[in-house]
């Protein structure tokens, strides 16, 4: 088992490369993006010191599937996934906000609620809610898309508009798309015995059109519960079994790390790394209903490079 921590390719037509927290993003002729999902893992906006074998493959393959399964709702950036760890698609001008849709009160929203706040991103919340309780309707709690190295922050619809981050007309489209995508994601999850609890979407502009960009419905961008256990756990006030990165965040918090400056990331032993890897594979299998095929990790770099060069060379032929 080997994890892919970083790539440094030089593709034909490459203008620049951006090493995100998790993905390596190559700009090809300002037209296309090659996005390699590495095995890096981030939590609380910090990249953790160890990579997680197969994580990149599970993320890329789940995102590719859901982009295909939602293409009738709104245009998306994906053109092809020439390698299990990479997707190539259209480069868009990203909106500086992340559209987070929540159907249940949990994660950071619960932490905010528990501290006494009854407003989330400008939306009033009812008194007396409990952790993991379902909202009457899914809500949108946007965040800013912060510059590299800083934290995304909650923001209200009003502030997005008054600061001119997104125009009112565009924002209405983002809201509509986000809610429709979430409904589709929830339906697909329900067919697999899962609840799509919350998720994050990013959108961008290209020409006159708004595109869905980035990954969707992956364990990094979403939280899933097991539908069959939900009611019982909720009634007893027990934690839900989570198929998401929340268990990584919980493990970090139990060990004194919440991403605050000065805090130390706890040691990630091989056993911890393996457990996280297994959880990502488990989610892949649950959400897709397919057996995860572990690709050979021996020559990851050259395999990815060859697949992408081959795809790009075919593409440039008219
Ligand atoms: N089609 C696209 N056009 C432009 N930018 C995109 C597109 N799809 C994804 N991105 C951007 O690529 C980056 C993906 O890498 P990621 O590891 O998530 O980085 P980050 O640390 O910025 O979240 C994100 O910044 C995302 O906004
Ligand atoms: Mg990201």
CSV table of C-alpha atoms and ligand atoms in Angstrom, one decimal:
chain,number,residue,atom,x,y,z
A,1,UNK,CA,0.0,0.0,0.0
A,2,UNK,CA,1.5,3.3,-1.0
A,3,UNK,CA,-0.1,6.7,-0.9
A,4,UNK,CA,0.4,9.4,-3.6
A,5,UNK,CA,1.3,12.6,-1.8
A,6,UNK,CA,2.1,14.9,-4.6
A,7,UNK,CA,2.5,15.1,-8.3
A,8,UNK,CA,4.6,17.5,-10.4
A,9,UNK,CA,3.8,16.7,-14.0
A,10,UNK,CA,4.5,18.8,-17.0
A,11,UNK,CA,1.8,18.2,-19.5
A,12,UNK,CA,1.8,19.6,-23.1
A,13,UNK,CA,0.2,23.1,-23.0
A,14,UNK,CA,0.5,23.4,-19.2
A,15,UNK,CA,0.2,27.0,-18.0
A,16,UNK,CA,0.4,26.5,-14.3
A,17,UNK,CA,-0.2,24.0,-11.5
A,18,UNK,CA,-2.1,24.6,-8.2
A,19,UNK,CA,-1.5,22.2,-5.3
A,20,UNK,CA,-4.7,22.4,-3.4
A,21,UNK,CA,-5.2,20.8,0.0
A,22,UNK,CA,-6.1,17.5,-1.7
A,23,UNK,CA,-6.0,17.9,-5.4
A,24,UNK,CA,-3.2,18.9,-7.8
A,25,UNK,CA,-4.8,21.1,-10.5
A,26,UNK,CA,-3.1,21.6,-13.8
A,27,UNK,CA,-4.2,24.4,-16.1
A,28,UNK,CA,-3.9,23.3,-19.8
A,29,UNK,CA,-3.9,26.2,-22.2
A,30,UNK,CA,-6.3,28.2,-19.9
A,31,UNK,CA,-9.0,25.9,-21.4
A,32,UNK,CA,-8.9,22.6,-19.5
A,33,UNK,CA,-8.1,21.5,-16.0
A,34,UNK,CA,-6.5,18.3,-15.2
A,35,UNK,CA,-7.4,17.5,-11.6
A,36,UNK,CA,-5.4,14.7,-9.9
A,37,UNK,CA,-7.0,13.5,-6.6
A,38,UNK,CA,-4.0,12.7,-4.5
A,39,UNK,CA,-4.0,10.7,-1.2
A,40,UNK,CA,-3.5,13.8,0.9
A,41,UNK,CA,-6.1,14.3,3.6
A,42,UNK,CA,-7.1,17.6,5.1
A,43,UNK,CA,-9.2,18.4,8.2
A,44,UNK,CA,-10.0,21.7,9.7
A,45,UNK,CA,-8.4,23.2,6.6
A,46,UNK,CA,-5.0,21.6,7.5
A,47,UNK,CA,-3.3,19.0,5.4
A,48,UNK,CA,-2.4,16.1,7.7
A,49,UNK,CA,1.1,14.7,7.6
A,50,UNK,CA,0.3,11.2,6.3
A,51,UNK,CA,-1.4,10.2,3.0
A,52,UNK,CA,-4.3,7.7,2.9
A,53,UNK,CA,-3.8,4.9,0.4
A,54,UNK,CA,-6.7,4.7,-2.1
A,55,UNK,CA,-8.3,7.8,-0.9
A,56,UNK,CA,-7.6,9.7,-4.1
A,57,UNK,CA,-9.1,6.9,-6.2
A,58,UNK,CA,-12.3,6.7,-4.1
A,59,UNK,CA,-12.8,10.5,-4.2
A,60,UNK,CA,-12.2,10.8,-7.9
A,61,UNK,CA,-14.4,7.9,-8.8
A,62,UNK,CA,-17.3,8.9,-6.6
A,63,UNK,CA,-17.1,12.5,-7.9
A,64,UNK,CA,-17.0,11.3,-11.5
A,65,UNK,CA,-20.0,9.1,-11.0
A,66,UNK,CA,-22.1,11.9,-9.4
A,67,UNK,CA,-21.1,14.5,-11.9
A,68,UNK,CA,-22.4,12.1,-14.6
A,69,UNK,CA,-25.5,11.3,-12.6
A,70,UNK,CA,-26.5,15.0,-12.2
A,71,UNK,CA,-25.5,16.4,-15.6
A,72,UNK,CA,-29.2,16.8,-16.5
A,73,UNK,CA,-29.6,19.3,-13.6
A,74,UNK,CA,-26.9,21.7,-14.5
A,75,UNK,CA,-23.8,21.8,-16.8
A,76,UNK,CA,-20.7,20.5,-15.1
A,77,UNK,CA,-17.0,20.8,-15.8
A,78,UNK,CA,-16.2,17.1,-16.3
A,79,UNK,CA,-15.2,15.9,-19.7
A,80,UNK,CA,-13.5,12.6,-18.9
A,81,UNK,CA,-11.8,10.6,-16.2
A,82,UNK,CA,-8.8,9.1,-18.0
A,83,UNK,CA,-7.3,7.6,-14.8
A,84,UNK,CA,-8.9,6.3,-11.6
A,85,UNK,CA,-7.3,9.2,-9.8
A,86,UNK,CA,-7.8,12.0,-12.3
A,87,UNK,CA,-10.5,14.0,-14.1
A,88,UNK,CA,-10.1,16.4,-17.0
A,89,UNK,CA,-12.6,19.1,-17.7
A,90,UNK,CA,-13.4,22.7,-18.5
A,91,UNK,CA,-11.6,25.4,-16.6
A,92,UNK,CA,-14.1,27.9,-15.1
A,93,UNK,CA,-13.9,31.1,-13.2
A,94,UNK,CA,-14.9,30.0,-9.7
A,95,UNK,CA,-17.4,32.0,-7.6
A,96,UNK,CA,-15.7,33.0,-4.3
A,97,UNK,CA,-18.3,31.1,-2.2
A,98,UNK,CA,-19.0,27.5,-1.3
A,99,UNK,CA,-22.7,26.4,-1.3
A,100,UNK,CA,-23.2,24.2,1.7
A,101,UNK,CA,-26.6,22.4,1.8
A,102,UNK,CA,-27.7,20.8,5.1
A,103,UNK,CA,-30.6,18.6,5.8
A,104,UNK,CA,-29.6,17.8,9.4
A,105,UNK,CA,-28.1,19.7,12.3
A,106,UNK,CA,-24.6,18.4,12.7
A,107,UNK,CA,-20.9,19.0,12.4
A,108,UNK,CA,-19.9,22.6,12.6
A,109,UNK,CA,-23.5,23.7,12.5
A,110,UNK,CA,-24.2,21.7,15.6
A,111,UNK,CA,-21.1,23.0,17.3
A,112,UNK,CA,-22.4,26.6,16.5
A,113,UNK,CA,-25.9,25.8,17.8
A,114,UNK,CA,-24.6,24.1,20.9
A,115,UNK,CA,-22.6,27.2,21.8
A,116,UNK,CA,-25.9,29.1,22.0
A,117,UNK,CA,-26.3,30.7,18.5
A,118,UNK,CA,-29.7,30.5,17.0
A,119,UNK,CA,-28.7,31.9,13.6
A,120,UNK,CA,-26.7,30.2,11.0
A,121,UNK,CA,-25.5,32.2,8.0
A,122,UNK,CA,-28.4,34.6,8.7
A,123,UNK,CA,-31.0,31.9,8.9
A,124,UNK,CA,-33.0,31.6,12.2
A,125,UNK,CA,-32.9,28.2,13.8
A,126,UNK,CA,-35.7,26.9,16.1
A,127,UNK,CA,-35.1,26.4,19.8
A,128,UNK,CA,-34.7,22.9,21.3
A,129,UNK,CA,-33.1,21.2,18.4
A,130,UNK,CA,-30.8,18.2,19.1
A,131,UNK,CA,-27.7,17.0,17.4
A,132,UNK,CA,-28.4,15.2,14.1
A,133,UNK,CA,-32.0,16.4,14.0
A,134,UNK,CA,-33.5,16.8,10.6
A,135,UNK,CA,-34.5,20.3,9.4
A,136,UNK,CA,-38.0,20.7,8.0
A,137,UNK,CA,-36.4,21.6,4.7
A,138,UNK,CA,-32.7,21.5,3.6
A,139,UNK,CA,-31.0,24.8,4.2
A,140,UNK,CA,-28.1,26.6,2.5
A,141,UNK,CA,-25.3,27.8,4.7
A,142,UNK,CA,-22.7,29.3,2.4
A,143,UNK,CA,-19.1,30.0,3.3
A,144,UNK,CA,-16.6,32.3,1.7
A,145,UNK,CA,-14.0,30.5,-0.3
A,146,UNK,CA,-10.9,31.7,1.5
A,147,UNK,CA,-7.5,32.3,0.0
A,148,UNK,CA,-4.9,29.6,0.5
A,149,UNK,CA,-4.0,29.1,4.1
A,150,UNK,CA,-7.0,30.7,5.7
A,151,UNK,CA,-10.3,29.3,7.0
A,152,UNK,CA,-13.5,29.5,5.1
A,153,UNK,CA,-16.1,31.5,7.0
A,154,UNK,CA,-19.8,31.3,7.3
A,155,UNK,CA,-21.6,34.1,5.4
A,156,UNK,CA,-25.2,35.1,4.9
A,157,UNK,CA,-27.0,35.4,1.5
A,158,UNK,CA,-27.4,39.1,2.3
A,159,UNK,CA,-23.7,39.7,2.8
A,160,UNK,CA,-22.7,37.7,-0.3
A,161,UNK,CA,-25.0,40.1,-2.3
A,162,UNK,CA,-24.1,43.3,-0.4
A,163,UNK,CA,-20.3,42.6,-0.8
A,164,UNK,CA,-20.9,41.9,-4.5
A,165,UNK,CA,-19.3,38.4,-4.2
A,166,UNK,CA,-22.0,37.0,-6.5
A,167,UNK,CA,-24.7,39.0,-8.3
A,168,UNK,CA,-28.3,38.5,-7.2
A,169,UNK,CA,-29.3,36.8,-10.5
A,170,UNK,CA,-26.4,34.4,-10.4
A,171,UNK,CA,-26.9,33.7,-6.7
A,172,UNK,CA,-30.5,32.7,-7.4
A,173,UNK,CA,-29.2,30.2,-10.0
A,174,UNK,CA,-26.6,28.8,-7.5
A,175,UNK,CA,-29.3,28.3,-4.9
A,176,UNK,CA,-31.6,26.5,-7.3
A,177,UNK,CA,-28.9,24.3,-8.6
A,178,UNK,CA,-27.6,23.5,-5.1
A,179,UNK,CA,-31.0,22.4,-3.9
A,180,UNK,CA,-31.8,20.3,-6.9
A,181,UNK,CA,-28.4,18.6,-6.8
A,182,UNK,CA,-28.9,17.9,-3.2
A,183,UNK,CA,-32.2,16.3,-3.9
A,184,UNK,CA,-30.7,14.1,-6.5
A,185,UNK,CA,-27.8,13.2,-4.2
A,186,UNK,CA,-30.3,12.3,-1.5
A,187,UNK,CA,-32.3,10.1,-3.8
A,188,UNK,CA,-29.2,8.2,-5.0
A,189,UNK,CA,-28.0,7.8,-1.4
A,190,UNK,CA,-31.5,6.6,-0.3
A,191,UNK,CA,-31.4,3.8,-2.9
A,192,UNK,CA,-28.2,2.6,-1.2
A,193,UNK,CA,-29.5,2.8,2.3
A,194,UNK,CA,-27.8,6.1,3.1
A,195,UNK,CA,-28.8,9.6,4.1
A,196,UNK,CA,-27.0,12.5,2.5
A,197,UNK,CA,-26.7,14.7,5.5
A,198,UNK,CA,-25.0,17.7,4.1
A,199,UNK,CA,-22.6,18.6,1.3
A,200,UNK,CA,-20.7,21.4,-0.4
A,201,UNK,CA,-20.9,22.6,-4.0
A,202,UNK,CA,-18.8,25.0,-5.9
A,203,UNK,CA,-19.8,26.7,-9.1
A,204,UNK,CA,-18.0,28.7,-11.7
A,205,UNK,CA,-18.6,30.6,-14.8
A,206,UNK,CA,-17.5,30.0,-18.3
A,207,UNK,CA,-18.7,32.1,-21.2
A,208,UNK,CA,-22.2,33.1,-20.3
A,209,UNK,CA,-22.9,29.8,-18.4
A,210,UNK,CA,-22.8,28.7,-14.8
A,211,UNK,CA,-21.1,25.3,-14.3
A,212,UNK,CA,-20.9,23.0,-11.4
A,213,UNK,CA,-17.2,22.5,-10.7
A,214,UNK,CA,-15.0,20.6,-8.3
A,215,UNK,CA,-15.9,17.3,-6.7
A,216,UNK,CA,-19.4,16.5,-5.5
A,217,UNK,CA,-21.0,14.0,-3.0
A,218,UNK,CA,-17.7,12.6,-1.9
A,219,UNK,CA,-16.8,11.8,1.7
A,220,UNK,CA,-14.6,14.8,1.8
A,221,UNK,CA,-17.3,17.2,0.7
A,222,UNK,CA,-20.3,15.4,2.2
A,223,UNK,CA,-21.5,13.7,5.3
A,224,UNK,CA,-23.6,10.5,5.1
A,225,UNK,CA,-25.4,8.5,7.7
A,226,UNK,CA,-26.7,4.9,7.5
A,227,UNK,CA,-30.5,5.3,7.0
A,228,UNK,CA,-31.4,2.1,8.8
A,229,UNK,CA,-29.7,3.1,12.0
A,230,UNK,CA,-30.7,6.8,12.0
A,231,UNK,CA,-33.9,6.8,14.0
A,232,UNK,CA,-32.7,4.4,16.7
A,233,UNK,CA,-29.4,6.4,17.2
A,234,UNK,CA,-31.3,9.7,17.2
A,235,UNK,CA,-33.9,8.5,19.7
A,236,UNK,CA,-31.2,7.2,22.1
A,237,UNK,CA,-29.1,10.2,21.6
A,238,UNK,CA,-26.2,8.0,20.4
A,239,UNK,CA,-23.7,9.1,17.7
A,240,UNK,CA,-24.7,8.2,14.1
A,241,UNK,CA,-22.4,5.9,12.2
A,242,UNK,CA,-20.8,8.3,9.8
A,243,UNK,CA,-19.6,7.6,6.4
A,244,UNK,CA,-17.6,10.7,6.0
A,245,UNK,CA,-14.5,12.6,7.1
A,246,UNK,CA,-16.3,13.5,10.3
A,247,UNK,CA,-14.7,10.4,12.0
A,248,UNK,CA,-11.3,11.9,11.1
A,249,UNK,CA,-12.3,15.2,12.7
A,250,UNK,CA,-13.6,13.4,15.7
A,251,UNK,CA,-10.4,11.4,16.1
A,252,UNK,CA,-8.4,14.6,15.8
A,253,UNK,CA,-10.5,16.4,18.4
A,254,UNK,CA,-10.3,13.5,20.8
A,255,UNK,CA,-6.6,13.9,20.5
A,256,UNK,CA,-6.6,17.6,21.2
A,257,UNK,CA,-6.5,19.0,17.6
A,258,UNK,CA,-9.1,21.4,16.2
A,259,UNK,CA,-6.9,23.1,13.6
A,260,UNK,CA,-6.1,26.1,15.9
A,261,UNK,CA,-2.7,27.6,15.7
A,262,UNK,CA,-0.2,26.1,18.1
A,263,UNK,CA,-2.0,22.8,18.3
A,264,UNK,CA,-0.2,19.6,17.3
A,265,UNK,CA,-1.6,17.1,14.9
A,266,UNK,CA,-1.6,13.7,16.8
A,267,UNK,CA,0.6,11.0,15.5
A,268,UNK,CA,-0.9,9.1,12.6
A,269,UNK,CA,0.3,5.6,13.2
A,270,UNK,CA,0.1,3.0,10.3
A,271,UNK,CA,-2.9,1.5,12.1
A,272,UNK,CA,-4.7,4.9,12.1
A,273,UNK,CA,-3.9,5.4,8.4
A,274,UNK,CA,-5.1,1.9,7.5
A,275,UNK,CA,-8.4,2.5,9.4
A,276,UNK,CA,-9.0,5.7,7.6
A,277,UNK,CA,-8.2,4.1,4.2
A,278,UNK,CA,-10.7,1.3,5.0
A,279,UNK,CA,-13.4,3.8,5.8
A,280,UNK,CA,-13.0,5.6,2.5
A,281,UNK,CA,-13.2,2.3,0.7
A,282,UNK,CA,-16.3,1.4,2.7
A,283,UNK,CA,-18.0,4.6,1.7
A,284,UNK,CA,-17.1,4.0,-1.9
A,285,UNK,CA,-18.7,0.6,-1.9
A,286,UNK,CA,-21.8,1.8,0.0
A,287,UNK,CA,-22.5,4.8,-2.1
A,288,UNK,CA,-21.8,3.3,-5.5
A,289,UNK,CA,-22.9,-0.3,-4.7
A,290,UNK,CA,-19.8,-1.5,-6.5
A,291,UNK,CA,-16.8,-3.4,-5.3
A,292,UNK,CA,-13.8,-1.2,-5.0
A,293,UNK,CA,-11.0,-2.3,-7.2
A,294,UNK,CA,-7.7,-1.4,-5.7
A,295,UNK,CA,-5.5,-0.1,-8.5
A,296,UNK,CA,-1.9,-1.0,-8.5
A,297,UNK,CA,-0.1,1.6,-6.3
A,298,UNK,CA,3.4,0.5,-7.5
A,299,UNK,CA,3.8,3.0,-10.3
A,300,UNK,CA,1.1,5.5,-9.7
A,301,UNK,CA,2.9,8.6,-11.0
A,302,UNK,CA,3.8,7.1,-14.4
A,303,UNK,CA,0.4,5.5,-14.8
A,304,UNK,CA,-1.5,8.8,-14.2
A,305,UNK,CA,0.9,10.7,-16.4
A,306,UNK,CA,0.5,8.3,-19.3
A,307,UNK,CA,-3.2,8.2,-19.1
A,308,UNK,CA,-3.5,12.0,-19.1
A,309,UNK,CA,-1.0,12.6,-21.9
A,310,UNK,CA,-2.8,10.0,-24.0
A,311,UNK,CA,-6.2,11.7,-23.3
A,312,UNK,CA,-4.9,15.2,-24.0
A,313,UNK,CA,-3.2,14.1,-27.3
A,314,UNK,CA,-6.5,12.6,-28.6
A,315,UNK,CA,-8.3,15.8,-27.5
A,316,UNK,CA,-6.2,18.2,-29.5
A,317,UNK,CA,-6.9,16.4,-32.8
A,318,UNK,CA,-9.9,18.1,-34.3
B,1,LIG,N1,-13.7,23.4,-13.3
B,1,LIG,C1,-13.0,24.2,-12.4
B,1,LIG,N2,-12.5,25.4,-12.8
B,1,LIG,C2,-11.7,26.1,-12.0
B,1,LIG,N3,-11.4,25.7,-10.7
B,1,LIG,C3,-11.8,24.5,-10.3
B,1,LIG,C4,-12.6,23.7,-11.1
B,1,LIG,N4,-12.9,22.6,-10.4
B,1,LIG,C5,-12.3,22.7,-9.2
B,1,LIG,N5,-11.6,23.9,-9.1
B,1,LIG,C6,-10.8,24.3,-8.0
B,1,LIG,O1,-9.7,23.4,-7.9
B,1,LIG,C7,-9.3,23.3,-6.5
B,1,LIG,C8,-9.3,21.8,-6.1
B,1,LIG,O2,-8.4,21.4,-5.2
B,1,LIG,P1,-8.6,21.3,-3.7
B,1,LIG,O3,-7.6,20.3,-3.2
B,1,LIG,O4,-10.0,21.1,-3.3
B,1,LIG,O5,-8.1,22.7,-3.2
B,1,LIG,P2,-8.5,23.8,-2.1
B,1,LIG,O6,-7.4,23.6,-1.0
B,1,LIG,O7,-8.4,25.1,-2.8
B,1,LIG,O8,-9.9,23.4,-1.6
B,1,LIG,C9,-10.3,24.1,-5.7
B,1,LIG,O9,-9.7,25.3,-5.4
B,1,LIG,C10,-11.5,24.3,-6.6
B,1,LIG,O10,-12.2,25.5,-6.4
B,2,LIG,MG1,-11.4,22.0,-1.9
